[in-house]
Short mmCIF file of C-alpha atoms in Angstrom, two decimals:
data_model
loop_
_atom_site.label_atom_id
_atom_site.label_comp_id
_atom_site.label_asym_id
_atom_site.label_seq_id
_atom_site.Cartn_x
_atom_site.Cartn_y
_atom_site.Cartn_z
CA MET K 114 168.94 -216.95 -149.38
CA ALA K 115 166.48 -214.21 -148.67
CA CYS K 116 165.92 -211.44 -146.17
CA PRO K 117 164.65 -212.77 -142.83
CA HIS K 118 162.00 -210.04 -142.88
CA LEU K 119 160.57 -211.20 -146.23
CA GLU K 120 157.31 -213.06 -146.44
CA TYR K 121 155.05 -213.80 -149.37
CA ARG K 122 151.45 -212.88 -148.68
CA GLU K 123 148.27 -212.72 -150.71
CA SER K 124 146.76 -210.07 -148.46
CA ASP K 125 147.78 -207.37 -145.99
CA GLY K 126 144.30 -207.14 -144.52
CA ASP K 127 143.33 -204.23 -146.75
CA ARG K 128 144.23 -205.57 -150.18
CA ALA K 129 144.23 -209.05 -151.66
CA PHE K 130 146.11 -210.40 -154.68
CA ASP K 131 145.70 -213.54 -156.77
CA THR K 132 149.37 -214.43 -156.33
CA ALA K 133 151.35 -214.03 -153.11
CA ARG K 134 153.62 -210.97 -153.24
CA ALA K 135 156.75 -209.86 -151.43
CA PHE K 136 155.87 -208.37 -148.05
CA CYS K 137 158.29 -206.71 -145.62
CA THR K 138 157.44 -207.58 -142.03
CA VAL K 139 159.49 -204.66 -140.72
CA ALA K 140 157.85 -202.00 -142.88
CA ASP K 141 154.54 -203.90 -142.64
CA GLU K 142 153.81 -203.36 -146.31
CA PHE K 143 154.19 -204.95 -149.72
CA VAL K 144 157.46 -203.97 -151.36
CA GLN K 145 158.10 -202.69 -154.87
CA PRO K 146 159.04 -205.41 -157.37
CA VAL K 147 162.47 -203.82 -157.88
CA HIS K 148 163.02 -203.92 -154.12
CA ALA K 149 161.96 -207.58 -153.98
CA ASP K 150 165.18 -208.33 -155.86
CA ILE K 151 167.10 -207.00 -152.85
CA CYS K 152 164.92 -209.02 -150.46
CA ASN K 153 165.64 -212.16 -152.50
CA GLU K 154 169.37 -211.38 -152.87
CA ARG K 155 169.21 -211.51 -156.65
CA TYR K 156 171.89 -210.05 -158.95
CA GLY K 157 174.39 -209.66 -156.13
CA LEU K 158 172.09 -207.48 -154.05
CA ASP K 159 172.03 -207.98 -150.29
CA PRO K 160 169.57 -206.60 -147.69
CA GLU K 161 172.34 -206.00 -145.16
CA SER K 162 174.18 -203.66 -147.51
CA ASP K 163 171.48 -202.44 -149.91
CA CYS K 164 168.17 -202.18 -148.00
CA GLU K 165 167.45 -199.00 -146.04
CA ILE K 166 164.70 -200.73 -144.05
CA PHE K 167 166.92 -203.65 -143.04
CA ARG K 168 169.79 -201.41 -142.04
CA GLU K 169 167.69 -199.02 -140.00
CA HIS K 170 165.96 -201.94 -138.25
CA ALA K 171 169.36 -203.49 -137.47
CA GLY K 172 170.73 -200.17 -136.24
CA LEU K 173 173.47 -200.10 -138.87
CA ASP K 174 175.10 -196.83 -139.89
CA TRP K 175 175.80 -196.34 -143.58
CA ASP K 176 179.53 -196.01 -142.97
CA GLU K 177 179.73 -199.42 -141.25
CA MET X 161 161.96 -182.06 -184.70
CA THR X 162 161.55 -178.31 -184.64
CA TYR X 163 159.02 -175.63 -183.80
CA GLU X 164 158.60 -175.13 -187.54
CA GLU X 165 157.58 -178.78 -187.85
CA TYR X 166 155.00 -178.18 -185.14
CA LEU X 167 153.64 -175.29 -187.16
CA ASP X 168 153.53 -177.55 -190.21
CA GLY X 169 151.37 -180.05 -188.35
CA LYS X 170 153.86 -182.88 -188.18
CA PRO X 171 152.24 -186.05 -186.78
CA VAL X 172 153.14 -186.98 -183.20
CA VAL X 173 154.13 -190.49 -182.18
CA ILE X 174 152.57 -191.45 -178.86
CA THR X 175 154.29 -194.20 -176.91
CA ALA X 176 152.52 -195.88 -174.01
CA ALA X 177 154.73 -197.31 -171.27
CA LEU X 178 152.31 -199.77 -169.75
CA THR X 179 154.06 -201.43 -166.81
CA GLY X 180 157.66 -200.45 -166.08
CA GLY X 181 160.14 -202.27 -163.91
CA ILE X 182 159.88 -200.51 -160.57
CA GLN X 183 156.45 -200.53 -158.97
CA GLY X 184 153.58 -202.97 -159.19
CA LYS X 185 150.08 -203.59 -158.00
CA GLU X 186 151.12 -202.63 -154.47
CA ALA X 187 151.27 -199.05 -155.81
CA HIS X 188 148.52 -199.10 -158.44
CA PRO X 189 145.87 -201.84 -158.43
CA ASP X 190 145.36 -201.68 -162.18
CA LEU X 191 149.00 -201.71 -163.26
CA PRO X 192 149.22 -204.51 -165.85
CA GLU X 193 151.68 -207.26 -164.88
CA THR X 194 150.66 -210.57 -166.46
CA PRO X 195 150.90 -211.17 -170.21
CA THR X 196 147.09 -211.11 -170.44
CA GLU X 197 146.83 -207.84 -168.51
CA ILE X 198 149.59 -206.22 -170.56
CA ALA X 199 147.94 -207.33 -173.80
CA GLU X 200 144.59 -205.89 -172.72
CA ALA X 201 146.28 -202.61 -171.85
CA ALA X 202 148.11 -202.58 -175.20
CA ALA X 203 144.85 -203.04 -177.08
CA ALA X 204 143.25 -200.24 -175.08
CA VAL X 205 146.05 -197.73 -175.70
CA GLU X 206 146.21 -198.60 -179.40
CA GLU X 207 142.51 -197.87 -179.62
CA ALA X 208 143.13 -194.59 -177.78
CA GLY X 209 145.86 -193.50 -180.21
CA ALA X 210 149.22 -194.95 -179.17
CA ALA X 211 151.51 -196.00 -182.01
CA VAL X 212 154.15 -197.67 -179.81
CA VAL X 213 153.87 -199.81 -176.67
CA HIS X 214 156.90 -199.99 -174.38
CA LEU X 215 156.94 -203.37 -172.64
CA HIS X 216 158.49 -204.84 -169.51
CA ALA X 217 157.92 -208.39 -168.31
CA ARG X 218 156.99 -209.54 -164.83
CA ARG X 219 156.68 -212.82 -162.99
CA ASP X 220 153.22 -213.92 -161.87
CA ASN X 221 153.87 -212.25 -158.49
CA GLY X 222 154.71 -208.93 -160.15
CA GLU X 223 158.49 -209.18 -159.72
CA ARG X 224 160.83 -208.30 -162.56
CA ALA X 225 161.47 -210.81 -165.32
CA PHE X 226 164.10 -210.51 -168.05
CA SER X 227 164.05 -213.92 -169.72
CA THR X 228 163.41 -214.29 -173.42
CA GLU X 229 160.72 -216.83 -172.56
CA ARG X 230 158.73 -214.41 -170.43
CA PHE X 231 159.12 -211.59 -172.96
CA GLN X 232 157.95 -214.03 -175.64
CA GLU X 233 154.76 -214.67 -173.65
CA VAL X 234 154.18 -210.94 -173.27
CA THR X 235 154.93 -209.98 -176.86
CA ASP X 236 152.87 -212.87 -178.27
CA ALA X 237 149.89 -211.80 -176.19
CA VAL X 238 150.31 -208.16 -177.23
CA ARG X 239 150.62 -209.01 -180.93
CA ASP X 240 147.51 -211.18 -180.74
CA ALA X 241 145.51 -208.48 -178.99
CA THR X 242 146.50 -205.50 -181.15
CA GLU X 243 146.16 -204.50 -184.80
CA ASP X 244 149.41 -202.84 -185.81
CA VAL X 245 150.95 -201.15 -182.78
CA ILE X 246 154.78 -201.06 -182.73
CA VAL X 247 156.26 -203.34 -180.06
CA GLN X 248 159.18 -201.89 -178.12
CA HIS X 249 160.93 -204.03 -175.48
CA SER X 250 162.78 -202.56 -172.53
CA THR X 251 166.41 -203.54 -172.05
CA GLY X 252 166.55 -201.59 -168.81
CA GLY X 253 167.16 -203.43 -165.56
CA THR X 254 168.59 -201.88 -162.43
CA ALA X 255 171.27 -204.21 -161.00
CA ALA X 256 170.51 -206.97 -163.51
CA PRO X 257 173.56 -208.42 -165.31
CA ASP X 258 174.20 -207.61 -168.96
CA ALA X 259 173.42 -211.15 -170.08
CA LEU X 260 169.88 -210.80 -168.78
CA ARG X 261 169.48 -207.30 -170.19
CA ALA X 262 169.93 -208.67 -173.72
CA GLU X 263 167.33 -211.40 -173.40
CA PRO X 264 164.33 -209.20 -174.36
CA LEU X 265 165.99 -208.66 -177.76
CA ARG X 266 165.86 -212.40 -178.59
CA THR X 267 162.14 -213.01 -179.02
CA ASP X 268 160.76 -214.35 -182.28
CA PRO X 269 160.06 -212.10 -184.04
CA ALA X 270 162.47 -209.59 -182.62
CA PRO X 271 160.87 -206.45 -181.19
CA GLU X 272 160.62 -203.65 -183.73
CA MET X 273 162.15 -201.24 -181.21
CA ALA X 274 164.03 -201.47 -177.93
CA SER X 275 165.16 -199.02 -175.30
CA LEU X 276 168.89 -198.40 -174.93
CA ASP X 277 169.93 -196.63 -171.71
CA MET X 278 172.72 -194.10 -172.26
CA GLY X 279 174.23 -194.12 -168.79
CA PRO X 280 173.84 -194.55 -165.05
CA MET X 281 170.84 -193.72 -162.93
CA ASN X 282 170.57 -193.92 -159.14
CA ARG X 283 167.59 -195.35 -157.31
CA GLY X 284 167.28 -194.90 -153.57
CA ARG X 285 170.43 -194.98 -151.48
CA ARG X 286 172.25 -197.98 -152.91
CA LEU X 287 170.67 -199.07 -156.20
CA THR X 288 172.22 -197.90 -159.44
CA SER X 289 171.38 -198.80 -162.98
CA GLU X 290 174.98 -198.72 -164.19
CA ASN X 291 174.70 -198.86 -167.99
CA THR X 292 178.43 -198.85 -168.63
CA ARG X 293 179.76 -198.04 -172.08
CA ASP X 294 180.38 -201.75 -172.60
CA THR X 295 176.74 -202.48 -171.73
CA ILE X 296 175.56 -199.84 -174.19
CA ASN X 297 177.83 -201.14 -176.94
CA GLY X 298 176.84 -204.76 -176.39
CA LEU X 299 173.11 -204.10 -176.46
CA HIS X 300 173.43 -201.76 -179.42
CA THR X 301 175.43 -204.31 -181.42
CA GLU X 302 172.77 -206.94 -180.86
CA MET X 303 170.02 -204.48 -181.83
CA ARG X 304 171.83 -203.73 -185.09
CA GLU X 305 172.29 -207.42 -185.82
CA ARG X 306 168.59 -208.09 -185.29
CA GLY X 307 167.28 -204.99 -187.10
CA ILE X 308 165.84 -203.45 -183.93
CA LYS X 309 165.42 -199.66 -183.83
CA PRO X 310 167.04 -198.32 -180.65
CA GLU X 311 165.39 -195.59 -178.64
CA LEU X 312 168.26 -193.84 -176.84
CA GLU X 313 167.26 -193.22 -173.22
CA VAL X 314 168.80 -189.92 -172.15
CA PHE X 315 168.43 -189.75 -168.38
CA ASN X 316 170.16 -186.39 -168.13
CA ASN X 317 172.08 -183.86 -170.14
CA GLY X 318 175.39 -185.73 -169.79
CA HIS X 319 173.92 -188.73 -171.53
CA LEU X 320 173.67 -186.67 -174.71
CA ASN X 321 177.44 -187.14 -174.97
CA GLU X 322 176.98 -190.89 -174.95
CA ALA X 323 174.19 -190.66 -177.51
CA PHE X 324 176.35 -188.53 -179.81
CA ARG X 325 179.17 -191.07 -179.41
CA ILE X 326 177.16 -193.73 -181.26
CA PHE X 327 175.34 -191.43 -183.70
CA ASP X 328 177.47 -192.53 -186.65
CA ASP X 329 176.40 -196.14 -186.08
CA LEU X 330 172.68 -195.33 -186.00
CA ASP X 331 170.29 -195.63 -188.90
CA GLU X 332 168.42 -192.44 -189.72
CA PRO X 333 166.83 -190.85 -187.92
CA PRO X 334 168.46 -191.14 -184.49
CA TYR X 335 165.65 -191.37 -181.94
CA LEU X 336 166.31 -189.93 -178.47
CA ASN X 337 164.11 -190.09 -175.42
CA LEU X 338 164.65 -187.15 -173.05
CA ILE X 339 163.72 -188.09 -169.49
CA PHE X 340 162.90 -185.63 -166.70
CA GLY X 341 162.32 -186.38 -163.05
CA PRO X 342 163.98 -186.77 -159.63
CA GLY X 343 167.41 -188.02 -158.61
CA THR X 344 169.90 -188.38 -161.42
CA LEU X 345 167.30 -187.77 -164.12
CA ALA X 346 167.31 -184.40 -165.87
CA PRO X 347 165.84 -181.77 -163.52
CA PRO X 348 162.28 -181.27 -164.72
CA SER X 349 161.62 -177.78 -166.02
CA PRO X 350 160.50 -176.23 -169.29
CA ALA X 351 163.78 -174.34 -169.54
CA ASN X 352 165.82 -177.52 -169.15
CA LEU X 353 163.78 -179.33 -171.79
CA GLN X 354 164.31 -176.42 -174.16
CA ARG X 355 168.06 -176.47 -173.48
CA MET X 356 168.33 -180.17 -174.21
CA VAL X 357 166.32 -179.87 -177.41
CA ASP X 358 168.58 -177.00 -178.49
CA GLN X 359 171.55 -179.39 -178.34
CA LEU X 360 170.02 -182.06 -180.58
CA PRO X 361 171.08 -182.45 -184.21
CA ALA X 362 168.46 -181.42 -186.72
CA SER X 363 168.40 -184.86 -188.30
CA GLY X 364 167.09 -186.62 -185.21
CA GLU X 365 163.71 -187.21 -183.66
CA PHE X 366 163.05 -186.85 -179.94
CA ASN X 367 160.54 -188.12 -177.45
CA VAL X 368 159.87 -186.77 -173.94
CA ILE X 369 159.16 -188.49 -170.63
CA GLY X 370 158.22 -186.56 -167.51
CA PHE X 371 157.90 -188.55 -164.31
CA GLY X 372 154.86 -188.06 -162.09
CA PRO X 373 153.39 -184.55 -162.18
CA HIS X 374 155.89 -183.53 -164.87
CA GLN X 375 154.37 -185.88 -167.45
CA LEU X 376 151.55 -183.54 -168.50
CA PRO X 377 153.43 -180.22 -168.81
CA LEU X 378 156.65 -181.55 -170.36
CA THR X 379 154.98 -183.83 -172.91
CA THR X 380 152.76 -180.89 -173.85
CA GLN X 381 155.88 -178.77 -174.34
CA SER X 382 157.33 -181.52 -176.52
CA LEU X 383 154.29 -181.27 -178.78
CA ILE X 384 155.01 -177.58 -179.33
CA LEU X 385 158.70 -178.21 -179.95
CA GLY X 386 157.96 -180.74 -182.68
CA GLY X 387 158.79 -183.76 -180.51
CA HIS X 388 156.95 -186.92 -179.61
CA VAL X 389 155.53 -188.03 -176.27
CA ARG X 390 155.56 -191.01 -173.94
CA VAL X 391 152.86 -191.44 -171.33
CA GLY X 392 151.65 -194.37 -169.26
CA LEU X 393 151.64 -195.89 -165.81
CA GLU X 394 155.36 -196.72 -165.89
CA ASP X 395 156.08 -193.01 -165.57
CA ASN X 396 153.01 -191.60 -163.85
CA SER X 397 150.24 -193.17 -161.78
CA TYR X 398 147.90 -190.20 -161.64
CA LEU X 399 145.63 -188.45 -164.10
CA ARG X 400 145.50 -185.51 -161.73
CA LYS X 401 146.25 -185.03 -158.04
CA GLY X 402 144.52 -187.77 -156.06
CA GLU X 403 142.97 -189.50 -159.08
CA LEU X 404 144.60 -192.72 -160.25
CA ALA X 405 145.07 -192.96 -164.00
CA THR X 406 144.79 -195.78 -166.48
CA ASN X 407 147.12 -196.24 -169.40
CA GLU X 408 144.38 -195.52 -171.91
CA ALA X 409 143.24 -192.39 -170.05
CA LEU X 410 146.78 -190.98 -170.18
CA VAL X 411 147.00 -191.71 -173.92
CA ALA X 412 143.55 -190.22 -174.51
CA ARG X 413 144.61 -187.02 -172.76
CA ALA X 414 147.76 -186.77 -174.88
CA VAL X 415 145.66 -187.27 -178.02
CA ARG X 416 143.23 -184.57 -176.92
CA ILE X 417 146.00 -182.06 -176.27
CA ALA X 418 147.79 -182.88 -179.53
CA ASN X 419 144.58 -182.37 -181.44
CA GLU X 420 144.06 -179.00 -179.78
CA LEU X 421 147.58 -178.01 -180.75
CA GLY X 422 147.17 -179.12 -184.35
CA ARG X 423 149.45 -182.17 -184.20
CA PRO X 424 147.85 -185.14 -185.98
CA ILE X 425 148.28 -188.49 -184.23
CA ALA X 426 150.70 -190.80 -186.07
CA SER X 427 149.34 -194.23 -186.87
CA PRO X 428 151.73 -197.14 -186.29
CA ALA X 429 152.46 -197.20 -190.03
CA GLN X 430 153.23 -193.48 -190.05
CA ALA X 431 155.38 -193.89 -186.96
CA ARG X 432 157.42 -196.62 -188.69
CA ASP X 433 158.03 -194.30 -191.63
CA MET X 434 158.97 -191.34 -189.45
CA LEU X 435 161.27 -193.26 -187.11
CA GLY X 436 162.76 -195.73 -189.58
CA VAL X 437 161.28 -198.82 -187.96
CA GLU X 438 161.19 -202.13 -189.80
CA SER X 439 157.69 -203.66 -189.63
CA ARG X 440 157.35 -207.12 -188.12
CA ARG X 441 153.55 -207.28 -188.08
#
């Protein structure tokens, strides 16, 4: 599984890469490699509980 | 590891942290990610004066990789591209399970050095690099079995307790890396660096990392205190405000400052002697 807001893109219009990279469609920017592990739900990480961008977009409070 | 050793002109070991495990080309277009790019950067920093290269591995898309196979690709490329630089693998890995954290130790040959985190560090709101005592013990045991020199990563003052806990199991000299920056790292200030150095045993050697704008002043202070320095894009993207750095430019600046301060630059062979590192070149 992966975050529904994750896409892999080679370009954001300003920059281009040889290999498609993790891109957050909510933040409209490429994400840090360490954050891509949250997007991809690796190592027990989960966007719904661990991603500030996901939670803010979904209107979730941190105590929920 | 003292001011007196600075006055005596003790050589300084410069470590270059080329890539790191946090940011990628989205943050710095020249951050080396592929084995070829990392090898080219390693050759450049060795030429500039680095004795040690600190390595992380990445997938082709820049994302973190921990597998022995990917580290083997990176370390093979680095060894082919460099003359004698000491290869140090990271065992760090926020959120990654312990089994993966040990994989960088299992290349052939084993890395001459490896990082060993001494405790937890927070990243953002929810991410924590836990580094439990069991994790530390497990990685350290495997390092001892494979003859790998550990560099003890001291993220803050409390981690000195953890470092002292395993001192009796370390070969001489213990080698500690004092790390200053935001969040749960040691608060970056000259006074705090001095306080931490004051608590170190005389028999050890220490290295200093300052994140971002703290890299230049705190590594310079380390030179005066008889310590060693780590620079590179893992810790700092900028040469000065608004000007992106390269790994070799950061090493060249450290060399220039050390020379001004009368600290000769340790060759890789000298660094092995000073730090008790077994050569695998």
